Coordinates of C-alpha atoms and ligand atoms in Angstrom, one line a residue:
M125 CA 80.5 77.3 85.0
T126 CA 82.5 80.3 86.1
G127 CA 82.5 83.7 84.5
R128 CA 85.3 85.7 82.9
I129 CA 88.5 85.8 84.8
I130 CA 91.0 88.5 83.7
L131 CA 94.7 88.1 84.3
T132 CA 97.8 89.9 83.1
G133 CA 101.2 91.1 84.3
D134 CA 104.4 92.9 83.5
R135 CA 108.1 92.3 84.1
P136 CA 109.6 94.7 86.6
T137 CA 112.6 95.7 84.6
G138 CA 111.9 99.4 84.3
R139 CA 109.2 102.0 84.6
L140 CA 106.2 101.5 82.4
H141 CA 105.7 103.9 79.4
I142 CA 102.9 105.1 77.1
G143 CA 103.5 102.1 74.8
H144 CA 102.5 99.8 77.7
Y145 CA 99.6 102.2 78.4
V146 CA 98.0 102.1 74.9
G147 CA 99.0 98.5 74.4
S148 CA 97.5 97.1 77.5
L149 CA 97.2 99.2 80.7
R150 CA 94.4 101.5 79.3
N151 CA 92.5 98.4 78.3
R152 CA 92.9 96.8 81.7
V153 CA 91.5 99.9 83.5
A154 CA 88.5 99.9 81.0
I155 CA 87.9 96.2 81.7
Q156 CA 88.1 96.8 85.4
N157 CA 85.6 99.6 85.3
A158 CA 83.2 98.0 83.0
G159 CA 82.8 95.1 85.4
G160 CA 80.9 91.9 84.5
Y161 CA 83.8 89.6 85.3
E162 CA 84.2 87.2 88.1
K163 CA 87.8 88.1 89.2
M164 CA 90.6 90.2 87.9
F165 CA 94.3 89.7 88.7
V166 CA 97.3 92.0 87.7
F167 CA 100.7 90.9 88.8
I168 CA 104.4 91.8 88.7
A169 CA 106.3 89.1 86.9
D170 CA 109.5 89.3 89.0
A171 CA 110.4 85.6 88.7
Q172 CA 110.1 85.9 84.9
A173 CA 112.2 89.0 84.9
L174 CA 114.9 87.1 86.7
T175 CA 115.1 84.5 83.9
D176 CA 117.1 87.0 81.9
N177 CA 118.2 89.3 84.8
F178 CA 119.3 86.6 87.2
D179 CA 122.6 88.4 87.6
N180 CA 120.9 91.7 88.5
P181 CA 118.5 91.0 91.3
E182 CA 118.8 94.6 92.6
K183 CA 117.3 95.9 89.3
V184 CA 114.3 93.6 89.7
R185 CA 113.8 94.5 93.4
Q186 CA 113.9 98.3 92.7
N187 CA 111.4 98.0 89.9
I188 CA 108.7 96.2 91.9
I189 CA 107.6 99.5 93.5
E190 CA 107.9 101.4 90.2
V191 CA 105.6 99.0 88.4
A192 CA 103.2 98.9 91.4
L193 CA 103.0 102.7 91.4
D194 CA 102.4 102.7 87.7
Y195 CA 99.6 100.2 88.1
L196 CA 97.9 102.2 90.8
S197 CA 98.4 105.5 89.1
V198 CA 96.8 104.5 85.8
G199 CA 93.7 103.7 87.9
L200 CA 93.9 100.0 88.7
D201 CA 91.9 99.8 91.9
P202 CA 93.1 97.3 94.6
N203 CA 89.4 97.0 95.7
K204 CA 88.5 95.6 92.3
V205 CA 91.7 93.9 91.2
T206 CA 94.0 91.5 93.0
L207 CA 97.5 93.0 92.6
F208 CA 100.3 90.5 93.5
I209 CA 104.0 89.6 93.0
Q210 CA 104.7 86.4 91.1
S211 CA 107.6 85.1 93.2
Q212 CA 105.4 85.1 96.3
I213 CA 103.1 82.4 94.9
P214 CA 105.1 79.1 95.1
Q215 CA 102.2 77.2 93.5
L216 CA 103.2 78.8 90.2
T217 CA 106.6 77.1 90.3
E218 CA 105.1 73.8 91.1
L219 CA 102.7 74.0 88.2
T220 CA 105.5 74.9 85.9
F221 CA 107.4 71.7 86.8
Y222 CA 104.4 69.5 85.9
Y223 CA 103.7 71.4 82.7
M224 CA 107.3 70.8 81.6
N225 CA 106.3 67.2 80.8
L226 CA 103.8 68.5 78.2
V227 CA 106.2 70.7 76.1
T228 CA 108.9 69.5 73.8
V229 CA 112.3 71.2 73.4
A230 CA 111.5 71.7 69.7
R231 CA 108.3 73.5 70.5
L232 CA 110.1 75.9 72.8
Q233 CA 112.8 76.5 70.2
R234 CA 110.1 77.6 67.8
N235 CA 108.7 80.2 70.3
P236 CA 109.6 83.5 68.6
T237 CA 110.9 85.2 71.8
V238 CA 113.0 82.2 72.8
K239 CA 114.2 81.8 69.2
T240 CA 115.4 85.3 69.1
E241 CA 117.4 84.9 72.3
I242 CA 119.0 81.7 71.0
T243 CA 120.0 83.0 67.6
M244 CA 120.9 86.7 68.3
R245 CA 121.5 88.2 71.6
G246 CA 123.6 91.4 71.9
F247 CA 127.3 91.7 71.4
N248 CA 130.4 90.4 73.2
A249 CA 133.3 92.5 74.4
E250 CA 134.9 92.4 70.9
G251 CA 131.7 93.8 69.4
E252 CA 130.8 90.5 67.7
E253 CA 127.3 89.4 67.8
Q254 CA 126.8 86.9 70.5
A255 CA 124.3 84.2 70.2
F256 CA 123.3 82.2 73.3
G257 CA 123.0 79.0 71.3
S258 CA 123.1 76.1 73.8
G259 CA 124.4 78.6 76.4
L260 CA 120.9 79.8 76.8
P261 CA 119.9 79.4 80.5
V262 CA 117.3 76.7 81.1
G263 CA 115.2 79.1 83.2
F264 CA 114.9 81.5 80.3
F265 CA 114.2 78.6 77.9
C266 CA 111.3 77.5 80.0
Y267 CA 109.7 80.8 80.7
P268 CA 106.9 80.3 78.3
I269 CA 105.9 77.3 80.4
S270 CA 106.0 79.3 83.6
Q271 CA 103.8 81.9 81.9
A272 CA 101.3 79.1 81.2
A273 CA 101.4 78.4 84.9
D274 CA 100.7 82.1 85.7
I275 CA 97.7 82.1 83.5
T276 CA 96.2 78.7 84.3
A277 CA 96.7 78.8 88.0
F278 CA 93.9 81.4 88.1
K279 CA 91.8 79.8 85.4
A280 CA 92.1 83.0 83.4
T281 CA 89.9 83.3 80.4
D282 CA 91.0 86.8 79.2
V283 CA 94.6 88.0 79.1
P284 CA 94.9 91.6 78.1
V285 CA 98.5 91.9 76.7
G286 CA 100.5 93.6 73.9
E287 CA 100.7 91.9 70.5
D288 CA 104.2 90.5 71.3
Q289 CA 102.7 88.2 73.9
K290 CA 100.4 86.3 71.5
P291 CA 102.8 83.4 71.1
M292 CA 102.9 82.9 74.8
I293 CA 99.1 82.6 74.9
E294 CA 99.2 80.1 72.1
Q295 CA 101.7 78.1 74.0
T296 CA 99.5 78.2 77.0
V297 CA 96.4 77.0 75.0
E298 CA 98.5 74.0 73.8
I299 CA 99.5 73.1 77.3
V300 CA 95.9 73.3 78.6
R301 CA 94.8 71.0 75.8
S302 CA 97.5 68.5 76.4
F303 CA 96.8 68.5 80.2
N304 CA 93.1 68.1 79.8
R305 CA 93.5 65.3 77.2
I306 CA 95.9 63.3 79.3
Y307 CA 94.6 64.0 82.9
G308 CA 91.0 65.0 82.3
E309 CA 89.2 68.3 82.0
T310 CA 90.9 70.6 84.6
L311 CA 92.4 73.7 83.1
V312 CA 90.8 76.6 81.2
E313 CA 91.9 77.8 77.8
P314 CA 92.7 81.6 77.8
K315 CA 92.4 84.1 75.0
A316 CA 94.6 87.2 74.4
V317 CA 92.8 90.5 74.5
L318 CA 94.5 93.0 72.2
P319 CA 93.8 96.6 71.4
T320 CA 91.7 97.1 68.3
N321 CA 93.4 100.2 67.2
S322 CA 96.5 99.3 65.1
A323 CA 98.6 102.3 66.4
C324 CA 98.2 100.9 69.9
L325 CA 99.4 97.4 69.0
R326 CA 103.0 98.5 68.7
L327 CA 103.5 102.2 69.5
P328 CA 106.8 103.3 68.0
G329 CA 109.5 105.1 70.1
T330 CA 109.8 108.9 69.8
D331 CA 112.5 108.3 67.2
G332 CA 110.0 106.5 65.0
K333 CA 112.3 103.6 64.5
A334 CA 111.3 100.8 66.7
K335 CA 109.0 100.0 69.5
M336 CA 109.6 101.9 72.8
S337 CA 112.5 100.5 74.7
K338 CA 114.5 101.7 77.6
S339 CA 117.8 100.8 76.0
L340 CA 117.0 103.0 72.9
G341 CA 116.1 106.0 75.1
N342 CA 113.0 106.6 73.0
C343 CA 110.3 106.2 75.7
I344 CA 107.8 108.6 77.2
Y345 CA 107.2 107.2 80.7
L346 CA 103.9 107.3 82.5
A347 CA 105.7 109.1 85.4
E348 CA 107.3 111.6 83.0
S349 CA 107.1 115.3 84.2
A350 CA 105.2 117.7 81.9
D351 CA 108.5 119.4 81.1
E352 CA 110.4 116.3 80.1
M353 CA 107.4 115.2 78.1
R354 CA 107.3 118.5 76.2
K355 CA 111.0 118.1 75.2
K356 CA 110.4 114.6 74.0
V357 CA 107.4 115.5 72.0
M358 CA 109.2 118.5 70.4
S359 CA 112.1 116.3 69.3
M360 CA 109.9 113.6 67.9
Y361 CA 110.6 112.1 64.5
T362 CA 108.1 113.2 61.8
D363 CA 108.6 113.3 58.0
P364 CA 112.1 114.0 56.8
L365 CA 110.7 115.1 53.4
H366 CA 108.5 117.7 55.0
I367 CA 111.2 120.5 55.1
N368 CA 109.2 123.6 54.4
V369 CA 105.7 124.2 55.9
S370 CA 104.3 124.4 52.3
D371 CA 105.7 120.9 51.4
P372 CA 103.2 118.0 51.3
G373 CA 103.7 115.9 54.4
H374 CA 103.6 112.1 54.9
I375 CA 101.5 110.4 57.6
E376 CA 102.8 106.9 57.3
G377 CA 105.8 106.3 59.6
N378 CA 105.3 109.8 61.0
T379 CA 105.5 109.3 64.8
V380 CA 103.4 112.4 65.7
F381 CA 100.5 111.1 63.6
T382 CA 100.9 107.5 64.9
Y383 CA 100.6 108.9 68.5
L384 CA 97.6 111.0 67.5
D385 CA 96.0 107.8 66.1
A386 CA 96.6 106.2 69.5
F387 CA 95.5 109.1 71.8
C388 CA 93.4 111.7 69.9
R389 CA 89.6 111.9 70.0
D390 CA 87.3 114.3 68.2
E391 CA 86.6 116.3 71.4
H392 CA 90.3 117.2 71.5
F393 CA 89.8 119.2 68.4
A394 CA 86.8 121.0 69.8
L395 CA 88.9 121.8 72.9
Y396 CA 92.3 122.7 71.5
W397 CA 92.1 123.0 67.7
P398 CA 88.7 123.9 66.4
D399 CA 90.1 124.6 62.9
Y400 CA 89.5 120.9 62.3
A401 CA 86.6 118.6 63.2
N402 CA 88.7 115.4 63.5
L403 CA 92.0 113.7 62.9
D404 CA 91.1 112.9 59.2
E405 CA 90.7 116.6 58.4
L406 CA 94.1 117.4 60.1
K407 CA 95.8 114.6 58.2
A408 CA 94.3 115.8 54.9
H409 CA 95.7 119.3 55.5
Y410 CA 99.1 117.9 56.5
Q411 CA 99.3 115.8 53.4
K412 CA 98.3 118.6 51.1
G413 CA 101.0 120.9 52.5
G414 CA 100.9 124.2 54.5
L415 CA 100.8 122.7 58.0
G416 CA 103.9 122.8 60.1
D417 CA 105.1 120.0 62.4
V418 CA 105.4 122.2 65.5
K419 CA 101.7 123.0 65.5
C420 CA 100.9 119.3 65.3
K421 CA 103.4 118.5 68.1
R422 CA 101.9 121.2 70.4
F423 CA 98.5 119.7 69.8
L424 CA 99.8 116.2 70.6
E425 CA 101.5 117.5 73.7
K426 CA 98.2 118.9 75.1
I427 CA 96.5 115.6 74.4
L428 CA 99.2 113.6 76.1
N429 CA 99.2 116.0 79.1
D430 CA 95.4 115.6 79.5
E431 CA 95.9 111.8 79.6
L432 CA 99.0 111.8 81.9
E433 CA 98.1 114.5 84.3
P434 CA 95.6 112.5 86.4
I435 CA 98.1 109.6 86.3
R436 CA 100.9 111.8 87.7
A437 CA 98.5 113.2 90.4
R438 CA 97.5 109.7 91.5
R439 CA 101.1 108.6 91.5
K440 CA 102.1 111.5 93.8
E441 CA 99.4 110.5 96.3
Y442 CA 100.6 106.9 96.4
E443 CA 104.2 107.9 96.7
K444 CA 103.4 109.6 100.0
D445 CA 102.6 106.2 101.5
I446 CA 105.0 103.6 100.1
P447 CA 104.5 101.1 102.9
S448 CA 100.8 100.9 102.1
V449 CA 101.6 100.1 98.5
Y450 CA 103.7 97.1 99.7
E451 CA 100.8 96.2 102.0
I452 CA 98.4 96.2 98.9
L453 CA 100.8 93.8 97.2
K454 CA 101.1 91.6 100.3
K455 CA 97.4 91.3 100.7
G456 CA 97.0 90.6 97.0
S457 CA 99.7 88.0 97.1
E458 CA 97.9 86.2 99.9
A459 CA 94.6 86.2 98.0
A460 CA 96.4 85.0 94.8
E461 CA 98.1 82.2 96.7
A462 CA 94.8 80.9 97.9
A463 CA 93.4 80.9 94.4
A464 CA 96.4 79.2 92.9
Q465 CA 96.4 76.6 95.6
A466 CA 92.8 75.6 94.7
T467 CA 93.9 75.0 91.1
L468 CA 97.0 73.1 92.2
D469 CA 94.9 70.8 94.3
E470 CA 92.8 70.0 91.3
V471 CA 95.9 69.5 89.1
K472 CA 97.4 67.1 91.7
K473 CA 94.2 65.2 91.9
A474 CA 93.9 64.9 88.1
M475 CA 97.6 63.8 88.0
K476 CA 96.9 61.2 90.7
I477 CA 99.5 62.6 93.1
D478 CA 97.1 63.6 95.9
Y479 CA 97.9 60.5 97.8
F480 CA 97.0 61.6 101.3
N481 CA 93.5 62.8 100.2
D482 CA 92.9 59.6 98.2
K483 CA 91.0 57.4 100.7
A484 CA 90.2 54.9 97.9
L485 CA 93.9 54.5 97.1
I486 CA 94.8 53.8 100.7
E487 CA 92.0 51.3 101.2
E488 CA 92.9 49.6 97.9
Q489 CA 96.5 49.2 98.9
A490 CA 95.5 48.0 102.4
R491 CA 93.3 45.4 100.8
R492 CA 96.0 44.3 98.4
F493 CA 98.6 43.8 101.1
G494 CA 96.0 42.3 103.5
D495 CA 95.2 39.7 100.9
L496 CA 98.8 38.6 100.5
Ligands
LIG798 N1 105.6 88.2 79.5 C1 105.0 89.3 80.0 C2 105.8 90.5 79.7 O1 106.9 90.4 79.2 C3 104.7 89.3 81.5 C4 103.9 88.1 82.0 C5 104.4 87.0 82.7 C6 102.5 87.8 81.7 N2 103.4 86.2 82.9 C7 102.2 86.6 82.3 C8 101.6 88.5 80.9 C9 101.0 86.1 82.2 C10 100.3 88.0 80.8 C11 100.0 86.7 81.5 O2 105.5 91.7 80.0

């Protein structure tokens, strides 16, 4: 039996932000550095991004390098991890086509992401809500199947992702089970690896309202300058009832405290705010009253800077040699293609469509026709 195989990816539709970081990227780097796995793959899901950006290929193309730089700058190491681009691995498309036989239209319609797109998607020119309905492109409709191909092509066992991706992993497990039942034990069931800290599962935007999203303008990007980041932290949503410093403050739904939950460790207090031993003490003071938001924001800013500074520095280094970043992706894509081909060979054998390698088939047919 093989050991753990780690695989995950992101759509190249924008720069990655600290929501991606605490939700998955930080986890990936920890897994990478802990070792003990057989292989680790991290990829840029450009073909998937095209399923809902097919009319904007330039956007996807521009964001390949952004995401690659984000990967390298958080500390993913191309000597330990295979970094690759999805569209460069044709075996993934081929697997997708075979897996399509194993999934019903009704099952895809129940997939929460697909369902949202079918029932409510943006507004038309008149400002009316526009649902895709049966106008949903087939490519988008099928992307959960293509995601199953991404995962199974590498026999991934562990998929570190954000919470929103759980339904995709469930869909993959169902496809694996159907495949193995019909064609014989071939594919490996993956499991999602989620952060254990609940603040990290769905980090809200700086406005506190929703999860971070580029269109809402409430993101702190990994590549953010220290200046920009300070402005964003200082304008963060806190507790609207906490008007005077002496007022009791609320922690729930207070973005500054949610971010502290995601980023703060006890040693940060020793370093920057020795009045408190840990976050619980700070929270207790805030709730009692007598602690202002600005002090908490300054503390958060220092912590975020500590975390982002090495990331910014590494990004600057890689930015000096962009062609070498593409070279890393090219080498990674070649290695990934070989791995995916090995699985595709097994899949075709299991599905009895490996005719030219099937000596027994050829002999059997020769005998049959010879006997006529
Ligand atoms: N759906 C993921 C996202 O939106 C990207 C992705 C594509 C992925 N294929 C994957 C993640 C396979 C994990 C495993 O970010």
